[in-house]
């Protein structure tokens, strides 16, 4: 595959550049749009160079908001989203680590049955079970609460399945050596399994966090109290709410701010799983 | 340090395979016992039962004076070295060795002292801060030994600890393990399928076959006087020639055969007890032709087939002689070198 065909190279690069442009350009537009005044939008043409209103726009959306136009300050919504995403991520990781641990290392009746039950729930994403789940959460009085936002989304077959596969690749002697060394099941879990799984945990953390952060339908359904609004549904309310024209420059500023936390999580976790990849060995 | 007493120990798996059958064994304090046998003979299962990694189906197991049948591995005061070492990959060598002590609640200063002492003994001090991945096979093997030694347990259990090493390192580690055991005088059980390892290491051998003990004894005792056909064929390299008495020329060997014990129908003759020149004492005589000459330096082996028979015999020779190329030549074995067996019972007849 390595040849120095000049035109081939050029063509390949052209395709790559077009591909990147297709992905990056809308994001660029969003960033640019968030630096202009609202009236620039109404004139019909959108400039491609940054304007001068960045500071005003961002401080407005984050701290002040324009509640009449459906834009409360987003700091609260960012915080809500963060709490929900973290609760979902940590909840999913702990539950799936523990259930994979049970399924792989303990002999109990109907072990395989339970494994397949967990596996089957893969076929039931939130959207499919949303009505009964709403009913349950409503009856438990968890509407408008962080518990209601996160708990129904915590069960995770994917992570359980991945951890199970990973645990099964750890040689049995590791468990036996730990038993001879006087480590009980929980100690083995804490001292051996968790450190060995750190790469997988980091990777899943990123995926789960983004999954939690991007939740839209569920928070839209169960929150009516603005103090529990999440950022993703907040954007939707901004774009459609109010009687006047949506304030696009503020919406765009919100979008840019909302996209940042997942990026930060990826940057932070990447260090961890690159480190994990180079240091663990089975 | 303590003795190990095994009484009628059995292991039956769920699918009713009988891996270990009614084994009885007394291991003295400080003794080095080698469990040897072909793969699937139950030697590893027996070791793992002693370690507590397999449940005991029947029988009693004492370490020291304690009945340990239902104790967890950690409570049995044993240390184990695994075939693939099973070092914790995310811990440094130091932590690998300290982990068992830490779980037993030793103080940090005592752990430090013991790890340093053991590391010094095994010459792995310079690796203490490394992780297992950064070590060679031989070094990992030492760390695995260190992890066992540092605990100063009542007994060491070693499950084929050298089989992942290359041939040269294996010989070197074999010598070291033997010296270490002589110095520490800790009761040790060593599992291997390599009969050379078994012969050189053990104070006593336990030869296992199909979950049963075939013979227990000092290495040379087992070599010089195998009690069963299985042991005769298993111990010694190349293995002993086992010749059916019907394959012999009855008229020539009539006198020699009559001096064998009653019931003998298999003659066991070691390759180095066959000779192409007739000895001055009572002997049997075989007619053979050469199939293969295998030179290997110090000693060479001649493969030959018995006249009119399929059976292949092996003889140790010093060099390839002219007479071997003749269609048939005679080889002799002294009566006193013959191990007589009965085919049906598989036992020795003298």
XYZ file of C-alpha atoms in Angstrom:
632
model
C 0.000 0.000 0.000
C 2.960 2.279 0.349
C 3.735 3.859 -2.969
C 4.704 7.333 -4.010
C 2.037 7.903 -6.593
C 1.821 11.699 -6.519
C -1.661 12.034 -7.981
C -2.967 9.213 -5.816
C -1.662 11.042 -2.779
C -3.190 14.285 -3.890
C -6.554 12.638 -4.490
C -6.463 10.929 -1.123
C -5.724 14.191 0.590
C -8.479 15.974 -1.282
C -11.023 13.402 -0.146
C -9.772 13.658 3.426
C -9.909 17.449 3.376
C -13.457 17.457 2.009
C -14.433 14.955 4.713
C -12.903 17.036 7.472
C -14.477 20.195 6.077
C -17.908 18.588 6.078
C -17.566 17.779 9.774
C -15.749 20.888 10.923
C -17.500 23.584 8.923
C -20.814 23.498 10.821
C -18.916 23.681 14.092
C -16.933 26.591 12.727
C -20.151 28.336 11.724
C -21.552 27.806 15.210
C -18.444 29.332 16.779
C -18.477 32.278 14.358
C -22.182 32.856 14.771
C -21.779 33.048 18.519
C -19.540 36.079 18.130
C -21.955 38.324 16.241
C -24.976 40.353 17.248
C -28.456 39.041 16.790
C -29.211 41.454 13.953
C -26.475 39.962 11.757
C -28.611 36.851 11.420
C -31.671 38.752 10.395
C -29.833 40.366 7.492
C -29.802 36.965 5.796
C -26.089 36.399 5.151
C -23.838 34.952 7.750
C -20.274 36.265 7.849
C -17.411 33.753 7.847
C -15.141 35.834 10.042
C -15.480 36.291 13.817
C -17.382 39.331 15.031
C -16.766 41.488 18.085
C -19.617 40.394 20.336
C -18.102 37.162 21.717
C -17.616 38.431 25.271
C -21.084 39.951 25.523
C -22.820 36.921 24.065
C -21.077 34.374 26.243
C -21.457 36.315 29.483
C -25.114 36.819 28.607
C -25.911 33.166 28.073
C -23.884 31.875 30.977
C -24.803 34.369 33.686
C -27.804 36.464 32.666
C -29.961 34.750 30.108
C -32.947 36.297 28.381
C -35.775 34.556 30.109
C -38.419 36.289 28.069
C -36.930 34.718 24.949
C -36.716 31.310 26.625
C -33.067 31.517 27.628
C -32.452 31.295 31.363
C -28.782 31.473 32.501
C -27.186 28.235 31.367
C -24.756 27.803 34.254
C -27.499 25.985 36.175
C -28.310 23.747 33.183
C -24.643 22.919 32.615
C -24.349 21.912 36.229
C -27.518 19.768 35.987
C -26.223 18.052 32.870
C -22.889 17.434 34.522
C -24.489 15.915 37.623
C -26.725 13.709 35.509
C -23.953 12.561 33.189
C -21.615 11.808 36.094
C -24.318 9.962 38.026
C -25.153 7.870 34.975
C -21.486 7.167 34.190
C -20.398 6.252 37.696
C -23.601 4.326 38.299
C -23.262 2.348 35.087
C -19.596 1.589 35.696
C -20.033 0.431 39.280
C -23.069 -1.680 38.581
C -21.641 -3.317 35.495
C -18.254 -3.976 37.132
C -19.956 -5.647 40.067
C -22.364 -7.687 37.973
C -19.613 -8.819 35.607
C -17.541 -9.767 38.668
C -20.431 -11.828 40.006
C -21.127 -13.508 36.693
C -17.509 -14.442 36.000
C -16.163 -15.340 39.438
C -19.059 -16.757 41.416
C -20.932 -19.978 40.980
C -24.588 -19.477 41.682
C -27.790 -20.961 40.483
C -29.167 -19.566 37.194
C -25.922 -17.729 36.550
C -26.230 -18.051 32.801
C -29.909 -17.233 32.941
C -29.135 -13.928 34.639
C -26.397 -13.212 32.186
C -28.790 -13.653 29.268
C -31.441 -11.546 30.973
C -28.908 -8.737 31.277
C -27.871 -9.312 27.710
C -31.463 -9.150 26.488
C -31.924 -5.661 27.934
C -29.542 -4.499 25.212
C -32.601 -4.685 22.996
C -34.514 -2.261 25.200
C -33.040 1.224 24.952
C -34.682 4.082 26.862
C -36.869 5.136 23.949
C -38.553 1.745 23.727
C -39.414 1.462 27.392
C -39.982 5.160 27.924
C -43.695 5.093 28.767
C -43.596 2.342 31.425
C -40.371 3.782 32.816
C -42.005 7.195 33.099
C -44.929 5.627 34.943
C -42.607 3.893 37.406
C -40.562 7.012 38.024
C -43.707 9.123 38.431
C -45.191 6.646 40.931
C -41.980 6.657 42.905
C -42.195 10.433 43.086
C -38.912 10.939 41.316
C -40.098 13.456 38.729
C -38.059 16.635 38.863
C -35.109 15.152 40.714
C -31.587 14.059 39.899
C -32.520 10.534 40.958
C -35.256 10.486 38.356
C -32.905 11.880 35.727
C -30.157 9.331 36.243
C -31.321 6.096 37.918
C -33.501 4.766 35.069
C -30.559 5.144 32.682
C -27.991 3.425 34.872
C -28.528 -0.260 34.078
C -26.088 -1.161 31.349
C -25.857 -4.420 29.506
C -23.137 -3.185 27.182
C -20.669 -2.410 29.934
C -21.532 -5.591 31.835
C -20.909 -7.603 28.714
C -17.593 -5.868 27.951
C -16.311 -6.308 31.493
C -17.379 -9.934 31.489
C -15.395 -10.559 28.315
C -12.407 -8.761 29.796
C -12.521 -10.638 33.112
C -12.637 -13.924 31.257
C -9.302 -13.144 29.607
C -7.573 -12.739 32.980
C -5.802 -16.026 33.727
C -7.395 -18.114 36.444
C -4.053 -18.389 38.213
C -4.317 -14.700 39.035
C -7.346 -15.437 41.201
C -5.658 -18.490 42.677
C -2.476 -16.594 43.468
C -4.589 -13.946 45.192
C -6.416 -16.604 47.184
C -3.118 -18.113 48.329
C -1.974 -14.588 49.181
C -4.950 -14.238 51.476
C -7.151 -11.928 49.426
C -10.889 -12.483 49.765
C -13.278 -11.841 46.859
C -13.673 -8.112 47.497
C -9.977 -7.614 48.056
C -9.249 -9.440 44.817
C -11.754 -7.180 43.084
C -10.250 -4.030 44.538
C -6.541 -4.888 44.354
C -6.322 -6.951 41.177
C -9.374 -6.645 38.939
C -9.954 -2.900 39.184
C -6.354 -1.866 38.439
C -6.245 -4.317 35.528
C -9.511 -2.941 34.131
C -8.467 0.699 34.296
C -8.075 1.005 30.523
C -11.526 -0.401 29.907
C -12.983 1.765 32.644
C -11.483 4.907 31.101
C -12.768 4.059 27.642
C -16.242 3.253 28.913
C -16.224 6.365 31.080
C -15.894 8.510 27.980
C -18.628 6.665 26.114
C -21.010 6.670 29.069
C -20.385 10.308 29.903
C -21.226 11.407 26.388
C -24.261 9.130 26.413
C -25.437 10.763 29.643
C -24.603 14.278 28.526
C -26.505 13.881 25.253
C -29.703 12.554 26.847
C -32.555 14.574 25.416
C -35.880 12.800 25.402
C -35.779 11.511 28.959
C -34.980 14.823 30.707
C -37.529 16.541 28.469
C -40.200 14.136 29.727
C -39.587 14.067 33.427
C -38.538 17.625 34.259
C -41.015 20.455 34.437
C -39.110 22.446 37.032
C -36.575 24.732 35.276
C -34.041 24.155 38.066
C -33.638 20.562 36.759
C -33.388 21.416 33.060
C -30.359 19.967 31.311
C -28.340 21.818 28.730
C -29.333 19.693 25.728
C -33.035 20.203 26.313
C -32.276 23.830 27.160
C -30.955 24.400 23.662
C -34.156 23.019 22.235
C -36.272 25.317 24.409
C -34.178 28.293 23.359
C -34.566 27.534 19.685
C -38.316 27.080 19.826
C -39.436 28.991 22.918
C -40.720 32.532 23.199
C -42.871 34.556 20.900
C -40.133 36.433 19.135
C -37.581 35.146 16.641
C -35.070 32.812 18.309
C -31.941 34.687 19.333
C -29.622 32.638 17.176
C -26.419 34.237 18.312
C -27.206 33.237 21.894
C -28.313 29.752 20.881
C -25.024 29.261 19.073
C -23.045 30.455 22.089
C -24.958 27.946 24.212
C -24.247 25.161 21.731
C -20.527 25.893 21.852
C -20.476 25.892 25.655
C -22.538 22.681 25.757
C -20.078 20.905 23.487
C -17.102 21.650 25.708
C -17.512 19.267 28.686
C -17.515 16.065 26.591
C -14.389 17.322 24.842
C -12.718 17.953 28.203
C -13.695 14.501 29.442
C -12.190 12.893 26.342
C -8.957 14.872 26.697
C -8.616 13.977 30.362
C -9.522 10.306 30.004
C -7.376 9.802 26.953
C -4.250 10.369 29.031
C -5.474 7.701 31.393
C -6.188 5.066 28.850
C -3.069 5.629 26.854
C -1.194 5.209 30.127
C -3.257 2.127 30.855
C -2.550 0.617 27.463
C 1.174 0.962 27.859
C 1.398 -0.248 31.426
C -0.910 -3.191 31.898
C -0.132 -6.573 30.607
C -1.839 -9.852 31.150
C 7.715 -25.878 58.462
C 5.693 -28.959 59.040
C 4.782 -32.372 57.804
C 1.887 -33.146 55.469
C -0.299 -36.174 55.923
C -2.597 -37.354 53.154
C -5.195 -39.982 54.032
C -7.346 -41.673 51.365
C -7.562 -38.439 49.427
C -9.932 -38.555 46.451
C -11.221 -36.123 43.896
C -14.339 -36.778 41.870
C -15.475 -34.100 39.459
C -19.097 -33.255 38.749
C -19.037 -35.274 35.550
C -17.932 -38.206 37.779
C -14.396 -38.411 36.450
C -12.179 -39.776 39.166
C -9.097 -37.557 38.990
C -7.450 -38.677 42.223
C -8.154 -42.060 43.761
C -7.582 -42.856 47.421
C -4.098 -41.471 47.763
C -2.131 -42.023 50.958
C 1.118 -40.222 51.566
C 3.168 -39.071 54.517
C 5.513 -36.202 53.860
C 8.082 -35.522 56.557
C 9.015 -32.110 57.788
C 11.556 -30.563 55.421
C 11.245 -33.210 52.767
C 11.337 -32.437 49.030
C 8.703 -34.563 47.327
C 8.278 -34.666 43.575
C 4.960 -35.728 42.082
C 5.661 -37.078 38.644
C 3.502 -38.659 35.984
C 2.220 -38.184 32.466
C -0.270 -35.409 31.730
C -3.702 -36.176 33.062
C -2.450 -38.440 35.852
C -3.884 -36.215 38.567
C -0.627 -34.802 39.891
C -1.668 -31.178 39.494
C -5.105 -31.922 40.905
C -3.497 -33.486 43.968
C -1.257 -30.456 44.439
C -4.181 -28.077 44.028
C -6.160 -30.051 46.575
C -3.322 -29.636 49.039
C -3.211 -25.930 48.199
C -6.945 -25.621 48.750
C -7.709 -24.530 45.191
C -9.687 -27.712 44.558
C -12.186 -29.096 47.010
C -11.514 -32.478 48.567
C -14.161 -35.034 47.634
C -13.110 -37.598 50.177
C -10.296 -38.313 52.612
C -8.339 -36.203 55.049
C -5.504 -33.761 54.655
C -3.308 -32.655 57.526
C -0.703 -29.912 57.384
C 1.230 -30.101 60.623
C -1.359 -31.393 63.072
C -4.245 -29.423 61.608
C -6.974 -30.980 59.545
C -7.176 -28.479 56.690
C -9.862 -30.052 54.466
C -12.181 -27.083 54.741
C -9.727 -24.247 55.146
C -9.194 -21.524 52.557
C -5.811 -21.584 50.769
C -4.655 -18.565 52.745
C -5.398 -20.278 56.049
C -3.355 -23.364 55.230
C -0.038 -21.597 55.576
C 1.244 -22.750 52.201
C 2.765 -20.846 49.302
C 2.412 -21.775 45.692
C 4.457 -21.165 42.564
C 2.423 -21.361 39.377
C 3.493 -22.577 35.978
C 2.794 -19.214 34.345
C 3.976 -17.438 37.542
C 0.693 -15.502 37.893
C 2.455 -12.320 38.932
C 0.189 -9.304 39.351
C 1.009 -7.307 36.196
C 0.077 -3.902 37.593
C 2.229 -4.193 40.709
C 5.960 -3.759 41.015
C 8.071 -6.736 42.023
C 8.216 -5.327 45.537
C 4.436 -5.078 45.772
C 3.999 -8.507 44.260
C 6.093 -9.955 47.033
C 4.589 -7.772 49.739
C 0.949 -8.388 48.821
C 0.532 -11.651 50.723
C 2.240 -10.223 53.797
C 0.127 -7.094 53.659
C -3.061 -9.141 53.568
C -1.854 -11.017 56.611
C -1.450 -7.789 58.514
C 2.326 -7.611 58.795
C 3.731 -4.220 59.729
C 5.289 -2.117 56.988
C 8.736 -2.406 58.530
C 8.571 -6.180 58.761
C 7.355 -6.442 55.158
C 10.238 -4.245 54.058
C 12.734 -6.367 55.954
C 11.414 -9.688 54.655
C 11.126 -8.563 51.041
C 14.663 -7.175 51.079
C 16.027 -10.348 52.636
C 14.285 -12.606 50.122
C 15.194 -10.392 47.180
C 18.808 -10.531 48.247
C 18.720 -14.303 48.511
C 17.274 -14.609 44.994
C 19.423 -11.798 43.588
C 16.453 -9.781 42.372
C 17.113 -6.655 44.462
C 17.724 -4.477 41.420
C 14.311 -5.397 39.970
C 12.201 -4.507 42.994
C 10.831 -1.316 41.467
C 10.109 -2.842 38.068
C 6.904 -4.369 36.862
C 6.777 -8.002 35.766
C 6.445 -6.984 32.115
C 9.948 -5.504 32.203
C 11.507 -8.791 33.342
C 12.764 -11.785 31.409
C 11.257 -15.245 31.844
C 13.943 -16.355 34.266
C 13.620 -13.191 36.330
C 9.842 -13.572 36.527
C 10.387 -17.120 37.693
C 12.604 -15.813 40.490
C 10.005 -13.257 41.483
C 7.385 -16.004 41.610
C 9.714 -17.972 43.880
C 10.314 -14.838 45.917
C 6.619 -14.276 46.407
C 6.398 -17.767 47.873
C 9.582 -17.581 49.950
C 8.862 -14.221 51.526
C 5.911 -15.688 53.393
C 8.043 -18.327 55.141
C 5.192 -20.813 54.857
C 4.811 -24.318 56.272
C 5.122 -25.790 52.802
C 5.936 -24.811 49.240
C 3.815 -26.128 46.424
C 5.360 -25.818 42.986
C 3.285 -26.594 39.903
C 5.651 -27.227 36.980
C 7.501 -24.003 37.772
C 10.229 -24.517 35.175
C 8.272 -25.610 32.153
C 8.047 -22.095 30.677
C 11.821 -21.633 30.653
C 14.279 -22.554 27.943
C 16.372 -25.686 28.384
C 19.517 -24.039 29.688
C 17.768 -21.818 32.198
C 15.707 -24.765 33.326
C 18.817 -26.728 34.327
C 20.208 -23.695 36.120
C 16.986 -22.983 38.037
C 16.655 -26.666 38.873
C 19.975 -26.571 40.656
C 19.044 -23.354 42.432
C 15.708 -24.634 43.611
C 17.377 -27.722 44.991
C 20.027 -25.679 46.824
C 17.410 -23.268 48.126
C 15.310 -26.089 49.472
C 18.311 -27.730 51.142
C 19.154 -24.446 52.809
C 15.663 -23.458 53.943
C 14.555 -27.008 54.802
C 10.936 -26.180 54.053
C 8.635 -29.046 53.174
C 8.130 -28.873 49.416
C 5.913 -30.536 46.871
C 6.959 -30.215 43.276
C 4.846 -31.289 40.332
C 6.473 -32.134 37.018
C 6.009 -34.352 34.012
C 9.730 -34.255 33.306
C 11.254 -37.402 34.783
C 14.752 -35.920 34.671
C 13.624 -33.007 36.850
C 11.934 -35.486 39.129
C 15.041 -37.668 39.471
C 17.417 -34.793 40.172
C 15.275 -32.726 42.547
C 13.368 -34.967 44.852
C 14.265 -36.581 48.150
C 11.463 -38.922 47.235
C 9.456 -39.436 44.082
C 5.769 -40.153 43.931
C 4.961 -41.665 40.554
C 1.308 -41.183 39.680
C -0.734 -42.808 36.972
C -4.459 -42.392 36.369
C -5.016 -40.832 39.753
C -3.235 -43.545 41.683
C 0.164 -43.839 43.291
C 2.283 -46.329 41.379
C 5.401 -46.096 43.512
C 6.937 -43.932 46.209
C 10.648 -43.915 46.875
C 14.018 -42.230 46.596
C 14.873 -41.443 42.954
C 17.542 -44.117 42.566
C 15.445 -46.665 44.423
C 12.637 -46.066 41.935
C 15.049 -46.186 39.020
C 16.816 -49.333 40.166
C 13.775 -51.232 41.240
C 10.575 -50.084 39.533
C 7.665 -51.840 41.191
C 5.265 -51.723 38.261
C 5.383 -51.880 34.497
C 4.188 -48.277 34.331
C 7.034 -46.974 36.487
C 9.514 -49.090 34.543
C 8.407 -47.498 31.295
C 8.082 -43.962 32.684
C 11.240 -43.436 34.713
C 14.500 -43.424 32.772
C 15.441 -41.875 29.462
C 15.423 -43.454 26.965
C 12.784 -45.625 28.507
C 13.254 -49.226 29.512
C 12.827 -51.959 26.908
C 9.869 -54.117 27.843
C 10.080 -57.383 25.986
C 7.323 -59.963 25.867
C 8.730 -63.327 26.825
C 7.016 -64.922 23.800
C 9.208 -62.850 21.509
C 12.336 -64.616 22.729
C 13.916 -67.638 21.165
C 12.830 -70.212 23.774
C 15.367 -72.893 22.860
C 18.467 -70.723 23.137
C 17.278 -68.917 26.246
C 15.678 -71.933 27.972
C 18.211 -72.070 30.769
C 18.189 -68.346 31.421
C 14.406 -68.130 31.396
C 14.051 -70.932 33.895
C 15.965 -68.887 36.447
C 13.394 -66.064 36.326
C 10.688 -65.887 39.020
C 7.413 -67.658 38.417
C 4.756 -65.659 36.586
C 7.217 -63.515 34.655
C 6.080 -62.748 31.145
C 7.594 -59.314 30.522
C 11.310 -58.620 30.755
C 12.374 -55.076 31.460
C 15.879 -54.221 30.309
C 17.397 -50.732 30.470
C 19.057 -49.530 27.237
C 22.441 -49.416 29.013
C 22.130 -53.033 30.175
C 22.057 -54.399 26.639
C 25.386 -55.262 25.091
C 26.591 -56.696 21.831
C 29.295 -58.868 23.442
C 28.411 -61.977 25.363
C 29.023 -61.605 29.114
C 30.553 -64.329 31.279
C 27.499 -64.753 33.430
C 23.999 -66.059 32.807
C 22.311 -63.914 30.168
C 19.604 -63.919 27.584
C 20.276 -63.518 23.916
C 18.273 -61.570 21.347
C 18.587 -61.405 17.576
C 18.054 -57.942 16.160
C 18.593 -55.775 13.160
C 19.350 -52.086 13.193
C 16.675 -49.559 12.249
C 18.274 -46.292 13.339
C 21.443 -44.950 14.886
C 21.029 -41.840 16.966
C 24.305 -40.169 17.951
C 24.127 -37.626 20.767
C 27.680 -37.012 21.916
C 28.391 -38.604 25.263
C 26.133 -41.531 24.574
C 24.533 -42.768 21.410
C 21.451 -44.903 20.988
C 20.849 -47.721 18.607
C 17.272 -48.474 17.635
C 16.760 -52.040 16.513
C 13.917 -54.409 15.885
C 13.672 -57.915 17.253
C 13.880 -60.656 14.657
C 10.454 -61.585 13.270
C 8.796 -59.038 15.556
C 7.519 -55.487 15.299
C 8.963 -54.469 18.638
C 11.642 -51.770 18.701
C 14.455 -51.999 21.251
C 16.894 -49.305 22.271
C 20.489 -50.002 23.220
C 23.100 -47.571 24.462
C 26.310 -47.860 22.486
C 29.557 -45.931 22.349
C 29.946 -45.958 18.601
C 28.523 -47.452 15.452
C 30.210 -50.835 15.026
C 30.692 -52.830 11.845
C 28.607 -55.747 13.089
C 25.443 -53.638 13.452
C 25.134 -53.341 9.692
C 24.816 -57.098 9.299
C 21.255 -58.314 8.693
C 21.018 -59.813 12.163
C 23.313 -59.481 15.114
C 23.098 -60.719 18.662
C 22.651 -58.629 21.766
C 22.808 -59.864 25.332
C 21.394 -58.900 28.709
C 22.588 -60.271 32.039
C 19.956 -62.070 34.062
C 20.704 -59.885 37.091
C 19.954 -56.737 35.040
C 16.525 -57.958 34.042
C 13.451 -56.546 35.756
C 10.827 -59.309 35.632
C 7.164 -58.286 35.409
C 3.805 -59.922 35.082
C 1.767 -58.500 32.244
C -1.643 -59.059 33.783
C -1.038 -57.567 37.209
C 1.524 -55.059 35.932
C 3.610 -55.831 39.013
C 7.150 -56.990 39.579
C 7.501 -60.706 40.101
C 10.715 -60.930 42.152
